[in-house]
Amino acid sequence: MPVILELILKSLVLIFVLLTGFAYMSLVERKVLARLQARYGPNRAGPFGLLQPLADGLKLIVKESITPKSVDVPIYFLAPVLVVIPALILFAVIPVGPGDLFQLASKVNVGVLYVLGVMGVAVYGIVLAGWSSNNKYASLGGLRASAQLISYELGMGLAMVTVVLMAGSMSMADIVAAQLPTQFGGVLGWFIFRQPVAAVVFAITALAETMRSPFDLVEAEQELTAGYMTEYSGMKFALFFMGEYVKMIAVSGLFATFFLGGWSGPFVSEVPLLGLVYFTIKVIACLLLMILVRATLPRVRYDKLMAIGWKTLMPVMLANVVITAVLIVIGVPGYK
Amino acid sequence: MNELLVYILLGAVSVVAALGLLFSRNAIYAALFLVLNFGVAAVFYLLMNAPFLAVIQISVYAGAIMVLFVFVIMLLGAEQLPAADTGVRIKASRFVIIAGVAVLVASVMYALLTQSSGEAATYASDPAAIGVMLYTQYAFPFEAVSVLLLAAMVGAVVLTTRDAK
């Protein structure tokens, strides 16, 4: 069964790339943040601190695994796994380049719904971590996190609906194809230019979905210690971090696919490998933007967070969906 | 052959999850077993070449409804039934959960991947075709159900507001 073998191999490569990406993402974030705050950041382990992720990983692995006395043991162990798995499988439907070699499941005709489903299930890990820890900070953090995730899923879902309307398909491969330069006005064919509102809302909700600053009050250390991660240590703690960073990478991949034309770019039709390069550059650009936002913005207050989600993003996106639909039916250039 | 194997495995997981739902003394565990059961049902849809139904099953039931169930159970703090004989049951359920999740993830990936590389979408699996049918042939029932759901939603909001006098 060479097909199965090929798919397994691709999945393994993808997971390897995502996990390496996570390790170096943590280093890049610390370096960039340090630079923005006029510090050096980690620079002791290896040249330019390049071995820092290895050192961190080793430290976390050899740490004693502590299980607090009053936790609900099975769910306490299950929760970090439930955080990591959705983050990892989110990438399955994202096309990273042209041609079959770079596709895993991006031709599934429900790619966008798959993303929404996986994000919906990702809430469980956090809720259960908060509940099973049997700790008031953890419970509060878990509740905050899940309320935030559920609220911002709506805005994000509606932004995706706009993209689906524009592309006329829920398949990720078709969404990229609808933004190719041959379709409409060169680089202006990217949905970020044709749907700027949806792009901005998607970016904001992506920050909230990954629980990044300024929406990181789930782990607001001044009030909640580490939120739902309070009772976790060692490798289990690392799994939560892995989940967060892999999700950041996945969400950046989604943004690149939905709004930045995915793998499209000059000369891709001649050299398919360039598609992978362009896609990687776009994802890294999104990730750097997330780090810059973290260095720039203060944390949002909790009631403001809910108000932004429900009273601003939701109505704006509903209006955007209606307007887009009307524009498509009328047949305005650029909207088919 | 492969499909049969996946089917048998999933069937076993589904039955175990259903039994777990019935017999767990802890409401959170019961809810999680139900989620596992929904997940298995979604994989069955995938095996039948209906990815649309599968992801809808996951995002609506597992992703939305059961999350709210878990929320309510947690907030009420009424998750624990009086214990009959604990210990054994909890130890056993740990392995059941882990094995179930592992089988489920493996089979989701298997079904998703083989589906994506498989033949063209059948009629029932095409979201566009389902949409067209909903808005033409079944337009009236569809709208009627929408109004019904809206009424239920408004009713729920009215019931939760205090001092409506």
Coordinates of C-alpha atoms in Angstrom, one line a residue:
Chain A
M1 CA 0.0 0.0 0.0
P2 CA 2.3 2.8 -1.2
V3 CA -0.4 5.4 -0.8
I4 CA -0.8 4.8 2.9
L5 CA 2.9 4.6 3.4
E6 CA 3.3 8.0 1.6
L7 CA 0.7 9.6 3.7
I8 CA 2.2 8.2 6.9
L9 CA 5.6 9.5 5.9
K10 CA 4.2 12.9 5.0
S11 CA 2.4 13.1 8.4
L12 CA 5.6 12.2 10.2
V13 CA 7.6 14.8 8.3
L14 CA 4.9 17.4 9.1
I15 CA 4.9 16.5 12.8
F16 CA 8.7 16.7 12.9
V17 CA 8.6 20.1 11.2
L18 CA 5.9 21.4 13.5
L19 CA 7.7 20.2 16.7
T20 CA 11.1 21.7 15.5
G21 CA 9.2 24.8 14.6
F22 CA 7.8 24.9 18.1
A23 CA 11.2 24.5 19.7
Y24 CA 12.8 27.3 17.6
M25 CA 9.7 29.5 17.8
S26 CA 10.2 29.6 21.6
L27 CA 13.8 30.7 21.0
V28 CA 12.9 33.3 18.3
E29 CA 10.2 34.7 20.6
R30 CA 12.6 35.1 23.5
K31 CA 15.3 36.6 21.3
V32 CA 13.0 39.1 19.5
L33 CA 11.2 40.1 22.7
A34 CA 14.6 40.6 24.4
R35 CA 15.8 42.8 21.5
L36 CA 12.6 44.9 21.6
Q37 CA 13.2 45.4 25.4
A38 CA 16.9 46.3 24.8
R39 CA 18.1 43.0 26.3
Y40 CA 20.2 40.2 24.8
G41 CA 17.9 37.2 25.4
P42 CA 19.3 33.6 25.6
N43 CA 22.8 33.6 24.1
R44 CA 24.7 31.1 26.3
A45 CA 23.8 27.6 24.9
G46 CA 25.6 27.2 21.6
P47 CA 26.3 29.9 19.1
F48 CA 23.7 32.8 19.3
G49 CA 21.9 30.6 21.9
L50 CA 20.8 28.2 19.1
L51 CA 21.0 25.2 21.4
Q52 CA 18.7 26.8 24.0
P53 CA 15.6 24.8 22.9
L54 CA 17.5 21.5 23.4
A55 CA 18.6 22.6 26.8
D56 CA 15.1 23.6 27.7
G57 CA 13.7 20.3 26.5
L58 CA 16.3 18.3 28.3
K59 CA 15.6 20.2 31.5
L60 CA 11.9 19.6 31.3
I61 CA 12.3 15.9 30.5
V62 CA 14.5 15.1 33.4
K63 CA 12.4 17.1 35.9
E64 CA 10.6 15.1 38.5
S65 CA 7.0 14.5 37.4
I66 CA 4.9 15.7 40.2
T67 CA 1.2 14.6 40.5
P68 CA -0.5 16.7 43.2
K69 CA -2.5 14.7 45.8
S70 CA -6.1 15.8 45.1
V71 CA -6.1 15.9 41.3
D72 CA -8.4 13.6 39.2
V73 CA -5.6 11.4 37.9
P74 CA -6.8 10.1 34.5
I75 CA -8.1 13.4 33.3
Y76 CA -5.2 15.3 34.8
F77 CA -2.9 13.2 32.5
L78 CA -5.3 13.2 29.6
A79 CA -5.7 17.0 29.4
P80 CA -2.3 18.0 28.1
V81 CA -2.6 15.3 25.4
L82 CA -6.0 16.7 24.4
V83 CA -4.3 20.2 24.0
V84 CA -1.5 19.0 21.8
I85 CA -3.4 16.6 19.4
P86 CA -5.8 19.2 17.9
A87 CA -3.0 21.7 17.5
L88 CA -1.0 19.1 15.6
I89 CA -3.8 17.7 13.3
L90 CA -4.9 21.2 12.4
F91 CA -2.2 21.4 9.8
A92 CA -3.4 18.3 7.9
V93 CA -5.7 20.3 5.6
I94 CA -3.3 23.2 4.8
P95 CA -1.6 22.9 1.4
V96 CA 2.1 23.9 1.8
G97 CA 2.9 24.0 -2.0
P98 CA 1.6 23.2 -5.4
G99 CA 1.2 19.7 -6.7
D100 CA 0.4 16.5 -4.9
L101 CA 3.7 16.2 -3.1
F102 CA 2.9 19.1 -0.8
Q103 CA -0.7 18.1 0.0
L104 CA -1.8 16.0 2.9
A105 CA -5.6 16.3 3.1
S106 CA -6.0 19.7 1.6
K107 CA -8.3 18.5 -1.1
V108 CA -11.0 17.3 1.3
N109 CA -14.1 19.3 0.3
V110 CA -14.8 20.3 3.9
G111 CA -11.4 21.6 4.9
V112 CA -12.7 24.8 6.5
L113 CA -15.3 22.9 8.5
Y114 CA -12.6 20.5 9.6
V115 CA -10.6 23.5 11.0
L116 CA -13.6 24.7 12.9
G117 CA -14.3 21.3 14.3
V118 CA -10.8 20.7 15.5
M119 CA -10.7 24.2 17.1
G120 CA -14.0 23.4 18.8
V121 CA -12.6 20.2 20.2
A122 CA -9.4 21.9 21.4
V123 CA -11.4 23.5 24.2
Y124 CA -11.7 20.2 26.1
G125 CA -8.0 19.9 27.0
I126 CA -8.1 23.3 28.7
V127 CA -11.4 22.9 30.5
L128 CA -10.4 19.5 31.7
A129 CA -7.0 20.7 32.8
G130 CA -8.7 23.4 34.9
W131 CA -11.2 21.0 36.4
S132 CA -9.0 18.1 37.1
S133 CA -6.4 20.2 38.9
N134 CA -8.7 20.8 41.8
N135 CA -7.3 24.3 42.3
K136 CA -9.1 27.6 42.3
Y137 CA -6.6 29.3 40.0
A138 CA -6.7 26.4 37.6
S139 CA -10.5 26.3 37.6
L140 CA -10.7 30.1 37.0
G141 CA -8.1 29.9 34.3
G142 CA -9.8 27.0 32.6
L143 CA -13.2 28.7 32.7
R144 CA -11.8 31.9 31.3
A145 CA -10.0 30.1 28.6
S146 CA -12.9 28.1 27.4
A147 CA -15.3 31.1 27.5
Q148 CA -12.7 33.1 25.5
L149 CA -12.2 30.2 23.0
I150 CA -16.0 29.7 22.5
S151 CA -16.6 33.4 22.0
Y152 CA -13.9 34.1 19.5
E153 CA -14.6 30.9 17.5
L154 CA -17.7 32.7 16.3
G155 CA -15.8 35.7 14.8
M156 CA -13.2 33.4 13.4
G157 CA -15.9 31.1 11.9
L158 CA -17.6 34.1 10.2
A159 CA -14.3 35.3 8.8
M160 CA -13.8 31.8 7.4
V161 CA -17.4 32.0 5.9
T162 CA -16.4 35.1 4.1
V163 CA -13.4 33.3 2.6
V164 CA -15.6 30.3 1.6
L165 CA -18.0 32.7 -0.1
M166 CA -15.1 34.3 -2.0
A167 CA -13.6 31.0 -3.1
G168 CA -16.9 29.2 -3.6
S169 CA -15.5 26.1 -1.9
M170 CA -14.6 24.8 1.5
S171 CA -11.6 23.0 0.2
M172 CA -8.3 24.6 1.1
A173 CA -6.8 23.7 -2.3
D174 CA -9.6 25.6 -4.0
I175 CA -9.2 28.6 -1.6
V176 CA -5.5 28.9 -2.7
A177 CA -6.5 28.4 -6.3
A178 CA -9.0 31.3 -6.1
Q179 CA -6.2 33.7 -5.0
L180 CA -3.7 32.8 -7.8
P181 CA -2.5 35.8 -9.7
T182 CA -4.1 34.5 -12.8
Q183 CA -7.5 34.8 -11.2
F184 CA -7.7 38.5 -10.4
G185 CA -5.3 41.4 -10.5
G186 CA -2.0 39.8 -9.6
V187 CA -1.1 40.2 -5.9
L188 CA -4.3 42.1 -5.4
G189 CA -6.1 38.7 -5.8
W190 CA -5.0 37.8 -2.3
F191 CA -8.1 37.9 0.0
I192 CA -6.3 40.2 2.4
F193 CA -6.8 42.9 -0.3
R194 CA -10.3 41.8 -1.3
Q195 CA -11.5 41.1 2.2
P196 CA -9.5 43.4 4.5
V197 CA -12.1 43.4 7.3
A198 CA -12.3 39.6 7.4
A199 CA -8.5 39.5 7.4
V200 CA -8.2 41.9 10.4
V201 CA -10.9 40.0 12.3
F202 CA -9.3 36.7 11.6
A203 CA -6.0 38.0 12.8
I204 CA -7.5 39.3 16.1
T205 CA -9.5 36.1 16.7
A206 CA -6.4 34.1 15.9
L207 CA -4.5 35.9 18.7
A208 CA -7.4 35.1 21.0
E209 CA -7.7 31.4 19.9
T210 CA -4.0 30.9 20.6
M211 CA -4.3 32.8 23.9
R212 CA -1.6 35.2 22.9
S213 CA -1.1 38.7 24.2
P214 CA -3.2 40.9 24.3
F215 CA -5.7 38.1 25.0
D216 CA -3.5 36.0 27.3
L217 CA -5.4 36.8 30.5
V218 CA -6.0 33.0 30.7
E219 CA -2.5 32.8 32.1
A220 CA -2.4 36.3 33.6
E221 CA 0.3 35.5 36.1
Q222 CA -0.5 38.5 38.4
E223 CA -4.0 37.2 39.1
L224 CA -4.1 33.5 38.3
T225 CA -0.5 32.3 38.6
A226 CA -0.4 30.2 35.4
G227 CA -4.1 29.6 35.0
Y228 CA -5.1 26.1 34.1
M229 CA -1.4 25.1 33.9
T230 CA -0.8 25.9 37.6
E231 CA -0.7 22.3 38.8
Y232 CA 1.4 21.0 35.9
S233 CA 5.1 20.6 35.9
G234 CA 7.9 19.0 33.8
M235 CA 6.9 17.4 30.6
K236 CA 3.2 17.8 31.1
F237 CA 3.7 21.6 31.4
A238 CA 5.9 21.5 28.2
L239 CA 3.0 19.8 26.4
F240 CA 0.7 22.8 27.1
F241 CA 3.5 25.0 25.7
M242 CA 3.9 22.8 22.7
G243 CA 0.1 22.9 22.1
E244 CA 0.2 26.7 22.3
Y245 CA 3.1 27.2 19.9
V246 CA 2.1 24.5 17.4
K247 CA -1.3 26.2 17.4
M248 CA 0.3 29.5 16.7
I249 CA 2.1 28.0 13.7
A250 CA -1.1 26.3 12.5
V251 CA -3.1 29.5 12.8
S252 CA -0.4 31.4 10.9
G253 CA -0.6 28.7 8.2
L254 CA -4.4 29.2 8.1
F255 CA -3.9 33.0 7.8
A256 CA -1.4 32.6 5.0
T257 CA -3.7 30.2 3.2
F258 CA -6.9 32.2 3.7
F259 CA -5.6 35.7 3.1
L260 CA -2.0 35.7 1.7
G261 CA -2.5 33.4 -1.2
G262 CA -1.1 30.2 0.4
W263 CA 1.9 29.0 -1.6
S264 CA 1.3 31.3 -4.5
G265 CA 4.1 33.6 -5.7
P266 CA 6.3 34.4 -8.7
F267 CA 7.8 31.5 -10.7
V268 CA 5.9 28.8 -8.7
S269 CA 4.6 27.1 -11.9
E270 CA 8.2 26.6 -13.1
V271 CA 9.8 25.6 -9.8
P272 CA 7.2 24.0 -7.5
L273 CA 9.6 24.0 -4.6
L274 CA 9.4 27.8 -4.5
G275 CA 5.8 27.4 -3.4
L276 CA 7.0 25.7 -0.1
V277 CA 9.5 28.6 0.3
Y278 CA 6.9 31.3 -0.2
F279 CA 4.5 29.5 2.2
T280 CA 7.1 29.2 4.9
I281 CA 8.0 32.9 4.5
K282 CA 4.4 33.9 4.9
V283 CA 4.0 31.8 7.9
I284 CA 7.1 33.2 9.5
A285 CA 5.9 36.7 8.8
C286 CA 2.7 36.0 10.6
L287 CA 4.5 34.5 13.6
L288 CA 6.8 37.5 13.8
L289 CA 3.8 39.8 13.8
M290 CA 2.3 37.8 16.7
I291 CA 5.6 38.3 18.7
L292 CA 5.6 42.0 17.9
V293 CA 2.0 42.3 19.1
R294 CA 3.0 40.7 22.3
A295 CA 5.9 43.1 22.8
T296 CA 3.6 46.1 22.0
L297 CA 0.2 45.7 23.5
P298 CA -1.0 45.5 27.1
R299 CA -3.4 42.9 28.2
V300 CA -7.1 43.4 27.7
R301 CA -9.4 43.4 30.7
Y302 CA -11.7 40.4 30.9
D303 CA -15.1 42.1 30.4
K304 CA -13.6 44.1 27.5
L305 CA -12.4 40.9 26.0
M306 CA -15.9 39.4 26.0
A307 CA -17.4 42.7 24.8
I308 CA -15.0 42.9 21.9
G309 CA -15.8 39.4 20.8
W310 CA -19.5 39.5 21.1
K311 CA -20.4 43.2 20.5
T312 CA -17.8 44.3 18.0
L313 CA -16.4 41.4 16.0
M314 CA -19.6 39.4 15.7
P315 CA -21.8 42.1 14.2
V316 CA -19.0 43.4 12.0
M317 CA -18.4 40.0 10.6
L318 CA -22.2 39.3 10.1
A319 CA -22.4 42.5 8.1
N320 CA -19.3 41.6 6.2
V321 CA -20.8 38.2 5.2
V322 CA -24.0 39.8 4.0
I323 CA -22.2 42.5 2.0
T324 CA -19.9 40.0 0.5
A325 CA -22.7 37.8 -0.5
V326 CA -24.5 40.7 -2.1
L327 CA -21.4 41.8 -4.0
I328 CA -20.9 38.3 -5.3
V329 CA -24.5 38.0 -6.5
I330 CA -24.3 41.4 -8.2
G331 CA -21.0 40.3 -9.8
V332 CA -18.7 43.2 -8.8
P333 CA -15.2 42.6 -10.4
G334 CA -13.0 40.8 -7.9
Y335 CA -16.1 39.3 -6.3
K336 CA -16.9 37.1 -9.2
Chain B
M1 CA -10.3 -5.6 4.4
N2 CA -8.7 -2.6 6.0
E3 CA -12.1 -1.0 6.3
L4 CA -13.5 -4.0 8.0
L5 CA -10.7 -4.0 10.5
V6 CA -11.2 -0.3 11.2
Y7 CA -14.9 -0.9 11.5
I8 CA -14.6 -3.7 14.0
L9 CA -12.1 -1.7 16.1
L10 CA -14.3 1.4 16.0
G11 CA -17.4 -0.6 16.8
A12 CA -15.7 -2.0 19.9
V13 CA -14.6 1.5 21.0
S14 CA -18.1 2.8 20.4
V15 CA -19.7 0.1 22.5
V16 CA -17.1 0.5 25.3
A17 CA -17.7 4.3 25.2
A18 CA -21.5 3.8 25.5
L19 CA -21.1 1.4 28.4
G20 CA -18.7 3.8 30.0
L21 CA -21.2 6.6 29.7
L22 CA -23.8 4.4 31.4
F23 CA -21.8 3.1 34.2
S24 CA -19.4 5.9 35.2
R25 CA -20.2 7.4 38.6
N26 CA -18.7 10.7 37.6
A27 CA -20.7 13.0 35.3
I28 CA -17.5 14.4 33.7
Y29 CA -16.4 10.9 32.8
A30 CA -19.8 10.1 31.4
A31 CA -19.7 13.3 29.3
L32 CA -16.3 12.4 28.0
F33 CA -17.4 8.9 27.1
L34 CA -20.2 10.5 25.1
V35 CA -17.8 12.7 23.3
L36 CA -15.7 9.7 22.4
N37 CA -18.9 8.0 21.1
F38 CA -19.7 11.1 18.9
G39 CA -16.1 10.9 17.6
V40 CA -16.5 7.3 16.6
A41 CA -19.8 8.1 14.9
A42 CA -18.0 10.8 12.9
V43 CA -15.4 8.3 11.8
F44 CA -18.2 6.0 10.6
Y45 CA -19.4 8.9 8.5
L46 CA -15.9 9.3 7.1
L47 CA -15.8 5.6 6.2
M48 CA -19.0 6.0 4.3
N49 CA -17.4 8.8 2.3
A50 CA -19.5 11.5 3.9
P51 CA -16.8 13.9 5.4
F52 CA -19.4 16.8 5.6
L53 CA -21.5 14.9 8.0
A54 CA -18.5 13.8 9.9
V55 CA -17.1 17.2 10.6
I56 CA -20.6 18.6 11.3
Q57 CA -21.0 15.8 13.9
I58 CA -17.7 16.8 15.5
S59 CA -18.1 20.5 15.4
V60 CA -21.7 20.6 16.5
Y61 CA -22.0 17.7 19.0
A62 CA -18.5 17.4 20.3
G63 CA -17.3 20.9 19.8
A64 CA -20.4 22.9 20.9
I65 CA -23.0 20.9 22.7
M66 CA -20.9 18.7 24.9
V67 CA -18.5 21.5 25.8
L68 CA -21.6 23.3 27.3
F69 CA -22.6 20.1 29.1
V70 CA -19.1 19.8 30.6
F71 CA -19.3 23.4 31.6
V72 CA -22.6 23.0 33.3
I73 CA -21.5 19.9 35.2
M74 CA -18.3 21.7 36.3
L75 CA -20.0 24.8 37.4
L76 CA -22.8 23.0 39.3
G77 CA -20.1 20.9 41.0
A78 CA -22.5 17.9 41.0
E79 CA -20.3 15.6 39.1
Q80 CA -19.8 12.9 41.7
L81 CA -22.3 10.2 42.4
P82 CA -21.9 8.5 45.8
A83 CA -19.2 6.0 45.4
A84 CA -20.0 2.3 45.3
D85 CA -16.6 0.6 45.0
T86 CA -14.1 3.0 43.4
G87 CA -10.5 2.2 42.9
V88 CA -10.8 -0.6 40.4
R89 CA -13.2 1.2 38.2
I90 CA -11.2 4.4 37.9
K91 CA -8.0 2.5 37.2
A92 CA -9.7 0.5 34.5
S93 CA -11.3 3.6 32.9
R94 CA -7.9 5.2 32.6
F95 CA -6.7 2.6 30.1
V96 CA -10.1 2.6 28.4
I97 CA -9.8 6.3 27.8
I98 CA -6.2 6.2 26.6
A99 CA -6.8 3.2 24.3
G100 CA -10.0 4.8 23.0
V101 CA -8.3 8.1 22.2
A102 CA -5.4 6.4 20.5
V103 CA -7.7 4.2 18.3
L104 CA -9.9 7.2 17.5
V105 CA -7.0 9.5 16.4
A106 CA -5.5 6.7 14.3
S107 CA -8.7 5.9 12.6
V108 CA -9.6 9.6 12.0
M109 CA -6.3 10.1 10.3
Y110 CA -6.7 6.9 8.4
A111 CA -10.2 7.7 7.2
L112 CA -9.4 11.3 6.4
L113 CA -6.3 10.5 4.5
T114 CA -7.7 7.6 2.4
Q115 CA -10.7 9.8 1.8
S116 CA -8.7 12.7 0.5
S117 CA -6.7 10.5 -1.9
G118 CA -9.8 8.6 -3.0
E119 CA -12.3 9.0 -5.7
A120 CA -14.5 12.1 -6.5
A121 CA -17.0 13.2 -3.8
T122 CA -20.3 11.3 -3.9
Y123 CA -23.5 13.1 -4.0
A124 CA -24.2 13.0 -0.2
S125 CA -20.8 14.2 0.7
D126 CA -20.8 17.3 -1.4
P127 CA -21.5 20.3 0.8
A128 CA -22.6 22.3 -2.3
A129 CA -25.2 19.7 -3.2
I130 CA -26.5 19.5 0.3
G131 CA -26.8 23.3 0.4
V132 CA -28.7 23.4 -2.9
M133 CA -31.1 20.7 -1.6
L134 CA -31.7 22.5 1.6
Y135 CA -32.6 25.8 -0.1
T136 CA -34.7 24.3 -2.9
Q137 CA -36.4 21.0 -2.2
Y138 CA -36.4 21.3 1.6
A139 CA -36.6 25.1 1.8
F140 CA -39.8 25.1 3.9
P141 CA -38.8 22.5 6.5
F142 CA -35.4 24.2 6.7
E143 CA -36.9 27.6 7.4
A144 CA -39.4 26.1 9.8
V145 CA -36.7 24.5 11.8
S146 CA -34.8 27.8 11.9
V147 CA -37.8 29.6 13.3
L148 CA -38.3 26.9 15.8
L149 CA -34.7 27.1 17.0
L150 CA -34.9 30.9 17.2
A151 CA -38.1 30.6 19.3
A152 CA -36.3 28.1 21.6
M153 CA -33.3 30.5 21.9
V154 CA -35.5 33.5 22.7
G155 CA -37.4 31.4 25.2
A156 CA -34.2 30.3 27.0
V157 CA -33.0 33.9 27.2
V158 CA -36.4 35.0 28.7
L159 CA -36.3 32.2 31.2
T160 CA -32.8 33.1 32.5
T161 CA -33.5 36.8 33.0
R162 CA -34.5 37.5 36.6
D163 CA -37.1 40.1 37.7
A164 CA -39.0 40.0 34.4
K165 CA -42.1 41.3 36.3

